[in-house]
């Protein structure tokens, strides 16, 4: 089956959101996966056909394998597995296709050929069918979460209190997670900035050589190209920093960073009014939630500008009895009833699903209500 052939032809966004919810719960409850952590930059998520072809992948999944999202589309998991892992991977992929949830460990090679041990959590995306719809069309698309497994659960020291041991485990997993993040950052810096700076150095040396030879015009052209390359490199550096932690958040605190974000979106589209209502002080928001709240707001705003054709957005952060509530309401076209077309499956990122995972993995809840008449409301709440 070609990659663009949509197993998810009849999928609706709410099927995907529902699958994410089930996957989150099942992956957390799965006893064989004690303590695995998700990449702090966001869950690595993809939609795969039942036989393991990438139909869609988010940026974290693409980054995990060293590709851009659209480069992953059409690739087969089996082709990415090292030779001696293929048979067991094939067996997992062909295991009962109607099974709702399935976790297994396998090795997959990234673009650079280096294999990484990964846990795949696969959740069947069950589309809602109507009797007149072709039932075969939606069989088997799987929402898949890729996680790097941690070392096996350490055994309880004799006499250690279970909660102390659990706390120690959490700390250990956190540290392993941080270490992995550092490795990934080092790789980004090396492959992105390192390569770009090497190129700049070569270009400047080339220009210098031409100047020495008296070829001033050629040297000037080389330097013009160098300036462009430097500009691109600065952009790349900003992106790497932004992935780590939004700079505005560091400098301004959450409420001011959200307000700046709203102003930026307002300026980015003609005829769009973005209001921001905040009843929360920066000090009232736990450190570990700040980046998540910012990212959820950012993705919701991005979606509105990209898809909603809205003229009004209202963003609010307020305290509720149980904790914090972030809401983003637009008056745009909505999408609740629109099926995800084959093109969507191939080209859609998994922004909403990633947002849901981000919120729920911190014990929060995400809900999306959308209609053609009253736009879309994204609400995320966290318990304090
Ligand atoms: N506020 C909105 N108004 C209308 N449609 C929306 C809105 N938010 C999301 N959508 C629809 O939901 C789909 C899924 O959104 P999602 O954020 O998961 O992916 P994406 O925005 O297409 O890609 P990415 O987030 O990776 O850039 C979108 O393609 C769009 O059709
Ligand atoms: Mg999006």
Short mmCIF file of C-alpha atoms and ligand atoms in Angstrom, two decimals:
data_model
loop_
_atom_site.label_atom_id
_atom_site.label_comp_id
_atom_site.label_asym_id
_atom_site.label_seq_id
_atom_site.Cartn_x
_atom_site.Cartn_y
_atom_site.Cartn_z
CA UNK A 1 0.00 0.00 0.00
CA UNK A 2 1.49 3.39 -0.90
CA UNK A 3 2.21 5.67 2.03
CA UNK A 4 -0.35 8.22 0.99
CA UNK A 5 -3.08 5.59 0.86
CA UNK A 6 -5.09 6.66 3.85
CA UNK A 7 -6.00 4.00 6.30
CA UNK A 8 -7.35 6.94 8.20
CA UNK A 9 -9.67 8.17 5.47
CA UNK A 10 -12.61 8.22 7.82
CA UNK A 11 -10.73 9.38 10.84
CA UNK A 12 -11.89 12.43 12.61
CA UNK A 13 -9.80 14.59 14.81
CA UNK A 14 -11.77 13.47 17.79
CA UNK A 15 -10.84 9.84 17.02
CA UNK A 16 -7.23 10.91 17.21
CA UNK A 17 -7.74 12.81 20.44
CA UNK A 18 -9.57 9.80 21.90
CA UNK A 19 -6.74 7.48 20.80
CA UNK A 20 -4.21 9.79 22.49
CA UNK A 21 -6.18 9.68 25.70
CA UNK A 22 -6.32 5.88 25.67
CA UNK A 23 -2.68 5.60 24.73
CA UNK A 24 -1.64 7.93 27.55
CA UNK A 25 -3.57 5.88 30.09
CA UNK A 26 -2.47 2.50 28.76
CA UNK A 27 1.19 3.52 28.51
CA UNK A 28 1.15 4.81 32.08
CA UNK A 29 -0.45 1.63 33.37
CA UNK A 30 1.75 -0.72 31.39
CA UNK A 31 3.70 -2.56 34.12
CA UNK A 32 6.49 -3.58 31.78
CA UNK A 33 7.46 0.03 31.15
CA UNK A 34 8.11 1.18 34.70
CA UNK A 35 9.60 4.62 34.77
CA UNK A 36 10.15 5.47 31.13
CA UNK A 37 10.20 9.19 30.54
CA UNK A 38 9.14 11.22 27.60
CA UNK A 39 11.46 13.59 25.84
CA UNK A 40 11.16 16.87 27.69
CA UNK A 41 10.75 18.69 24.41
CA UNK A 42 7.51 16.89 23.68
CA UNK A 43 6.35 13.38 23.03
CA UNK A 44 7.59 11.65 19.90
CA UNK A 45 4.33 10.74 18.17
CA UNK A 46 3.45 9.33 14.78
CA UNK A 47 0.55 7.78 12.95
CA UNK A 48 1.55 4.50 11.36
CA UNK A 49 -0.30 2.14 9.09
CA UNK A 50 -0.95 -1.33 10.49
CA UNK A 51 2.11 -2.64 8.63
CA UNK A 52 4.34 0.03 10.06
CA UNK A 53 4.54 2.78 7.44
CA UNK A 54 4.76 6.35 8.70
CA UNK A 55 1.64 8.27 7.62
CA UNK A 56 2.42 11.31 9.74
CA UNK A 57 4.96 12.26 12.40
CA UNK A 58 5.45 15.19 14.70
CA UNK A 59 8.70 17.10 15.03
CA UNK A 60 9.85 15.22 18.12
CA UNK A 61 9.45 11.87 16.35
CA UNK A 62 11.25 13.20 13.31
CA UNK A 63 14.05 14.62 15.47
CA UNK A 64 14.38 11.28 17.25
CA UNK A 65 15.29 9.68 13.93
CA UNK A 66 17.18 12.66 12.51
CA UNK A 67 14.65 13.52 9.76
CA UNK A 68 12.21 16.32 8.99
CA UNK A 69 8.57 15.25 9.57
CA UNK A 70 7.77 14.99 5.86
CA UNK A 71 10.89 12.89 5.24
CA UNK A 72 9.62 10.26 7.65
CA UNK A 73 6.29 9.93 5.87
CA UNK A 74 6.33 6.82 3.68
CA UNK A 75 9.23 5.15 5.52
CA UNK A 76 8.76 1.62 6.83
CA UNK A 77 9.68 0.71 10.39
CA UNK A 78 10.95 -2.62 9.10
CA UNK A 79 13.48 -0.88 6.86
CA UNK A 80 14.72 1.11 9.83
CA UNK A 81 15.32 -1.93 12.03
CA UNK A 82 18.78 -3.50 12.05
CA UNK A 83 18.83 -6.84 10.24
CA UNK A 84 18.68 -9.13 13.28
CA UNK A 85 15.78 -7.18 14.88
CA UNK A 86 13.57 -7.42 11.79
CA UNK A 87 11.93 -10.76 12.42
CA UNK A 88 10.79 -9.86 15.92
CA UNK A 89 9.60 -6.42 14.77
CA UNK A 90 7.65 -8.03 11.92
CA UNK A 91 6.05 -10.39 14.44
CA UNK A 92 5.00 -7.45 16.62
CA UNK A 93 3.61 -5.56 13.65
CA UNK A 94 1.58 -8.50 12.44
CA UNK A 95 0.26 -9.37 15.93
CA UNK A 96 -3.51 -9.17 16.04
CA UNK A 97 -4.31 -5.97 14.12
CA UNK A 98 -7.55 -5.50 16.04
CA UNK A 99 -5.69 -5.30 19.34
CA UNK A 100 -6.36 -1.90 20.84
CA UNK A 101 -3.08 -1.28 22.66
CA UNK A 102 0.27 -2.92 22.26
CA UNK A 103 3.70 -2.00 23.72
CA UNK A 104 6.96 -3.55 22.64
CA UNK A 105 10.65 -2.81 22.55
CA UNK A 106 12.71 -2.79 19.38
CA UNK A 107 15.79 -1.19 17.91
CA UNK A 108 15.42 1.32 15.11
CA UNK A 109 18.17 3.11 13.26
CA UNK A 110 18.22 6.87 12.94
CA UNK A 111 19.30 8.62 9.75
CA UNK A 112 22.95 8.36 10.80
CA UNK A 113 22.57 4.58 10.92
CA UNK A 114 22.97 4.36 14.69
CA UNK A 115 20.34 2.01 16.20
CA UNK A 116 18.50 3.13 19.32
CA UNK A 117 16.51 0.93 21.66
CA UNK A 118 12.94 2.24 21.76
CA UNK A 119 9.66 1.31 23.37
CA UNK A 120 6.76 1.65 20.96
CA UNK A 121 3.31 2.17 22.44
CA UNK A 122 0.75 1.59 19.70
CA UNK A 123 -2.90 2.56 20.07
CA UNK A 124 -5.43 1.64 17.41
CA UNK A 125 -7.25 4.72 16.19
CA UNK A 126 -10.84 3.58 16.17
CA UNK A 127 -12.84 5.64 13.73
CA UNK A 128 -16.53 6.17 14.27
CA UNK A 129 -18.29 4.46 11.44
CA UNK A 130 -21.64 4.99 9.91
CA UNK A 131 -23.29 1.99 8.28
CA UNK A 132 -22.84 3.26 4.73
CA UNK A 133 -19.13 3.85 5.12
CA UNK A 134 -16.54 1.49 3.78
CA UNK A 135 -15.39 -0.33 6.87
CA UNK A 136 -12.08 -1.41 5.41
CA UNK A 137 -10.91 2.13 4.85
CA UNK A 138 -10.18 2.95 8.46
CA UNK A 139 -8.72 -0.33 9.61
CA UNK A 140 -5.45 -0.37 11.38
CA UNK A 141 -4.07 3.16 11.64
CA UNK A 142 -2.10 3.30 14.85
CA UNK A 143 -1.15 6.26 16.96
CA UNK A 144 2.36 5.44 18.09
CA UNK A 145 4.38 6.93 20.92
CA UNK A 146 8.14 6.33 20.84
CA UNK A 147 9.97 6.29 24.13
CA UNK A 148 13.55 5.59 25.04
CA UNK A 149 13.45 2.95 27.76
CA UNK A 150 15.33 3.51 30.95
CA UNK A 151 17.40 1.01 32.83
CA UNK A 152 15.37 -1.67 34.61
CA UNK A 153 13.61 -0.71 37.80
CA UNK A 154 16.17 -0.92 40.61
CA UNK A 155 15.32 -3.48 43.26
CA UNK A 156 14.14 -2.20 46.61
CA UNK A 157 16.96 -2.08 49.14
CA UNK A 158 16.13 -4.24 52.15
CA UNK A 159 14.09 -2.27 54.62
CA UNK A 160 13.62 0.70 52.32
CA UNK A 161 10.17 2.22 52.53
CA UNK A 162 8.35 1.80 49.18
CA UNK A 163 7.59 5.53 48.90
CA UNK A 164 11.25 6.41 49.55
CA UNK A 165 12.27 3.95 46.88
CA UNK A 166 9.68 5.40 44.49
CA UNK A 167 11.01 8.91 45.17
CA UNK A 168 14.57 7.73 44.54
CA UNK A 169 13.47 6.10 41.31
CA UNK A 170 11.75 9.24 40.15
CA UNK A 171 14.90 11.24 40.81
CA UNK A 172 16.99 8.71 38.99
CA UNK A 173 14.69 8.71 35.96
CA UNK A 174 14.66 12.48 35.96
CA UNK A 175 18.44 12.53 35.87
CA UNK A 176 18.58 10.01 33.05
CA UNK A 177 16.02 12.12 31.18
CA UNK A 178 18.15 15.23 31.68
CA UNK A 179 21.22 13.42 30.51
CA UNK A 180 19.44 12.34 27.32
CA UNK A 181 18.30 15.89 26.73
CA UNK A 182 21.88 17.07 27.05
CA UNK A 183 23.04 14.47 24.56
CA UNK A 184 20.36 15.54 22.11
CA UNK A 185 21.24 19.19 22.58
CA UNK A 186 24.90 18.43 22.02
CA UNK A 187 23.96 16.62 18.81
CA UNK A 188 21.81 19.57 17.68
CA UNK A 189 24.61 22.01 18.40
CA UNK A 190 27.13 19.82 16.66
CA UNK A 191 25.09 19.00 13.57
CA UNK A 192 23.31 22.35 13.28
CA UNK A 193 25.48 25.14 14.58
CA UNK A 194 28.81 23.34 14.31
CA UNK A 195 28.34 22.56 10.61
CA UNK A 196 27.02 26.03 9.84
CA UNK A 197 29.97 27.75 11.55
CA UNK A 198 32.42 25.52 9.73
CA UNK A 199 30.82 26.57 6.47
CA UNK A 200 31.06 30.26 7.45
CA UNK A 201 34.74 29.84 8.25
CA UNK A 202 35.40 28.26 4.84
CA UNK A 203 33.49 31.02 3.05
CA UNK A 204 35.43 33.76 4.86
CA UNK A 205 38.74 32.04 4.09
CA UNK A 206 37.73 31.81 0.45
CA UNK A 207 36.87 35.55 0.38
CA UNK A 208 40.22 36.39 2.02
CA UNK A 209 42.09 34.36 -0.58
CA UNK A 210 40.30 36.18 -3.40
CA UNK A 211 41.10 39.55 -1.82
CA UNK A 212 44.77 38.63 -1.67
CA UNK A 213 44.65 37.75 -5.34
CA UNK A 214 43.11 41.16 -6.08
CA UNK A 215 39.69 39.71 -7.00
CA UNK A 216 37.73 42.28 -4.98
CA UNK A 217 34.39 41.75 -6.76
CA UNK A 218 34.48 37.97 -6.26
CA UNK A 219 35.43 38.44 -2.61
CA UNK A 220 32.51 40.84 -2.07
CA UNK A 221 30.09 38.28 -3.54
CA UNK A 222 31.47 35.58 -1.26
CA UNK A 223 31.05 37.86 1.74
CA UNK A 224 27.44 38.63 0.75
CA UNK A 225 26.74 34.90 0.72
CA UNK A 226 28.51 34.58 4.07
CA UNK A 227 26.22 37.20 5.63
CA UNK A 228 23.18 35.20 4.47
CA UNK A 229 24.65 32.04 5.93
CA UNK A 230 25.30 33.80 9.25
CA UNK A 231 21.72 35.05 9.31
CA UNK A 232 20.46 31.51 8.79
CA UNK A 233 22.76 30.28 11.55
CA UNK A 234 21.42 32.87 13.98
CA UNK A 235 17.90 31.66 13.15
CA UNK A 236 18.97 28.10 13.83
CA UNK A 237 20.52 29.03 17.15
CA UNK A 238 17.32 30.83 18.18
CA UNK A 239 15.34 27.74 17.30
CA UNK A 240 17.53 25.47 19.40
CA UNK A 241 17.31 27.88 22.36
CA UNK A 242 13.55 28.24 21.92
CA UNK A 243 13.14 24.45 21.93
CA UNK A 244 14.91 24.27 25.24
CA UNK A 245 12.98 26.96 26.98
CA UNK A 246 11.19 29.95 25.52
CA UNK A 247 13.51 32.91 26.08
CA UNK A 248 10.64 35.28 26.88
CA UNK A 249 9.64 32.99 29.72
CA UNK A 250 13.07 33.22 31.28
CA UNK A 251 13.23 36.98 30.96
CA UNK A 252 9.68 38.08 31.69
CA UNK A 253 7.91 35.36 33.66
CA UNK A 254 4.83 33.50 32.40
CA UNK A 255 2.08 36.18 32.38
CA UNK A 256 4.24 38.74 30.55
CA UNK A 257 5.55 36.08 28.16
CA UNK A 258 1.97 35.07 27.30
CA UNK A 259 1.02 38.70 26.81
CA UNK A 260 3.98 39.20 24.45
CA UNK A 261 2.98 36.06 22.57
CA UNK A 262 -0.56 37.42 22.11
CA UNK A 263 0.74 40.73 20.78
CA UNK A 264 3.03 38.91 18.39
CA UNK A 265 0.16 36.83 17.00
CA UNK A 266 -2.05 39.90 16.74
CA UNK A 267 0.57 41.62 14.62
CA UNK A 268 1.11 38.53 12.47
CA UNK A 269 -2.35 38.52 10.89
CA UNK A 270 -4.38 41.35 9.47
CA UNK A 271 -7.75 41.98 11.15
CA UNK A 272 -7.08 39.68 14.11
CA UNK A 273 -7.70 40.88 17.67
CA UNK A 274 -6.07 38.87 20.46
CA UNK A 275 -7.02 39.63 24.05
CA UNK A 276 -5.26 38.26 27.11
CA UNK A 277 -6.78 37.99 30.54
CA UNK A 278 -4.59 36.87 33.42
CA UNK A 279 -5.55 36.47 37.06
CA UNK A 280 -2.39 34.65 38.08
CA UNK A 281 0.90 35.89 39.38
CA UNK A 282 4.11 34.38 38.02
CA UNK A 283 5.00 33.20 41.54
CA UNK A 284 1.75 31.20 41.75
CA UNK A 285 2.72 28.99 38.82
CA UNK A 286 4.99 26.03 39.65
CA UNK A 287 8.28 26.22 37.73
CA UNK A 288 7.78 22.82 36.09
CA UNK A 289 4.47 23.88 34.51
CA UNK A 290 5.52 27.22 33.05
CA UNK A 291 7.04 25.99 29.81
CA UNK A 292 4.12 23.58 29.28
CA UNK A 293 1.53 26.33 29.73
CA UNK A 294 3.45 28.55 27.34
CA UNK A 295 3.79 25.79 24.72
CA UNK A 296 0.10 24.87 24.88
CA UNK A 297 -0.88 28.52 24.39
CA UNK A 298 1.62 28.83 21.55
CA UNK A 299 0.34 25.74 19.72
CA UNK A 300 -3.30 26.76 20.18
CA UNK A 301 -2.56 30.23 18.77
CA UNK A 302 -0.53 28.74 15.93
CA UNK A 303 -3.43 26.49 15.03
CA UNK A 304 -5.86 29.38 14.99
CA UNK A 305 -3.68 31.45 12.68
CA UNK A 306 -3.01 28.46 10.43
CA UNK A 307 -6.44 26.90 10.25
CA UNK A 308 -9.28 28.91 11.79
CA UNK A 309 -9.55 32.14 9.76
CA UNK A 310 -10.64 33.79 13.01
CA UNK A 311 -10.97 37.50 13.71
CA UNK A 312 -10.96 37.24 17.48
CA UNK A 313 -8.99 35.20 20.02
CA UNK A 314 -9.38 35.27 23.76
CA UNK A 315 -6.63 33.76 25.85
CA UNK A 316 -7.02 33.52 29.61
CA UNK A 317 -5.06 32.09 32.50
CA UNK A 318 -6.91 31.90 35.78
CA UNK A 319 -7.00 30.11 39.09
CA UNK A 320 -9.75 27.61 39.64
CA UNK A 321 -10.56 25.70 42.80
CA UNK A 322 -8.32 22.78 41.90
CA UNK A 323 -5.44 24.67 40.28
CA UNK A 324 -4.84 26.53 37.04
CA UNK A 325 -6.93 26.84 33.91
CA UNK A 326 -5.71 28.03 30.53
CA UNK A 327 -8.33 28.73 27.86
CA UNK A 328 -7.91 29.76 24.24
CA UNK A 329 -11.14 30.62 22.42
CA UNK A 330 -11.43 31.62 18.78
CA UNK A 331 -14.37 32.60 16.61
CA UNK A 332 -13.11 30.78 13.52
CA UNK A 333 -14.29 27.94 11.31
CA UNK A 334 -13.99 25.08 13.82
CA UNK A 335 -13.22 21.52 12.77
CA UNK A 336 -15.13 19.16 14.95
CA UNK A 337 -17.16 17.55 12.23
CA UNK A 338 -14.64 17.68 9.42
CA UNK A 339 -13.10 14.28 8.74
CA UNK A 340 -9.33 14.20 8.54
CA UNK A 341 -8.68 13.69 4.87
CA UNK A 342 -5.87 11.57 3.48
CA UNK A 343 -3.94 14.76 2.85
CA UNK A 344 -4.34 15.74 6.48
CA UNK A 345 -3.02 12.40 7.65
CA UNK A 346 0.05 12.84 5.49
CA UNK A 347 0.61 16.51 6.13
CA UNK A 348 -0.92 17.17 9.51
CA UNK A 349 1.46 17.38 12.33
CA UNK A 350 0.31 16.06 15.63
CA UNK A 351 0.21 19.41 17.37
CA UNK A 352 -3.08 18.87 19.19
CA UNK A 353 -2.18 15.35 20.19
CA UNK A 354 1.24 16.44 21.41
CA UNK A 355 -0.40 19.22 23.38
CA UNK A 356 -2.74 16.70 24.98
CA UNK A 357 0.15 14.43 25.88
CA UNK A 358 2.12 17.33 27.33
CA UNK A 359 -0.78 18.34 29.58
CA UNK A 360 -1.81 14.86 30.63
CA UNK A 361 1.70 13.68 31.42
CA UNK A 362 1.79 16.37 34.13
CA UNK A 363 -1.50 15.09 35.53
CA UNK A 364 -3.53 17.82 33.82
CA UNK A 365 -6.53 17.59 31.51
CA UNK A 366 -7.05 18.96 28.02
CA UNK A 367 -10.37 19.45 26.32
CA UNK A 368 -11.16 20.81 22.88
CA UNK A 369 -14.62 21.91 21.89
CA UNK A 370 -15.12 22.99 18.35
CA UNK A 371 -18.05 23.86 16.17
CA UNK A 372 -18.61 25.50 12.84
CA UNK A 373 -20.72 28.22 14.43
CA UNK A 374 -18.85 29.19 17.58
CA UNK A 375 -15.23 28.43 16.76
CA UNK A 376 -12.89 26.42 18.93
CA UNK A 377 -12.21 26.41 22.65
CA UNK A 378 -9.06 24.75 23.94
CA UNK A 379 -8.99 24.34 27.73
CA UNK A 380 -6.10 22.94 29.71
CA UNK A 381 -6.17 22.56 33.47
CA UNK A 382 -3.52 21.51 35.96
CA UNK A 383 -4.09 20.52 39.55
CA UNK A 384 -1.99 22.32 42.18
N1 LIG B 1 -8.41 26.46 16.04
C1 LIG B 1 -8.64 25.68 14.98
N2 LIG B 1 -9.60 26.02 14.07
C2 LIG B 1 -9.87 25.22 13.00
N3 LIG B 1 -9.21 24.06 12.75
C3 LIG B 1 -8.26 23.67 13.61
C4 LIG B 1 -7.91 24.44 14.76
N4 LIG B 1 -6.94 23.79 15.45
C5 LIG B 1 -6.68 22.67 14.75
N5 LIG B 1 -7.46 22.59 13.64
C6 LIG B 1 -7.54 21.45 12.69
O1 LIG B 1 -7.02 20.32 13.35
C7 LIG B 1 -5.97 19.72 12.60
C8 LIG B 1 -4.93 19.14 13.55
O2 LIG B 1 -4.21 20.16 14.23
P1 LIG B 1 -2.74 19.86 14.73
O3 LIG B 1 -2.27 21.02 15.54
O4 LIG B 1 -2.77 18.53 15.39
O5 LIG B 1 -1.87 19.71 13.40
P2 LIG B 1 -1.37 20.85 12.39
O6 LIG B 1 -1.63 22.21 12.97
O7 LIG B 1 -2.02 20.59 11.05
O8 LIG B 1 0.18 20.56 12.26
P3 LIG B 1 1.33 21.06 13.28
O9 LIG B 1 0.66 21.39 14.57
O10 LIG B 1 2.28 19.93 13.44
O11 LIG B 1 1.98 22.22 12.64
C9 LIG B 1 -5.44 20.84 11.73
O12 LIG B 1 -4.85 20.36 10.56
C10 LIG B 1 -6.70 21.64 11.45
O13 LIG B 1 -7.42 21.08 10.38
MG1 LIG B 2 -0.91 22.60 14.92
#
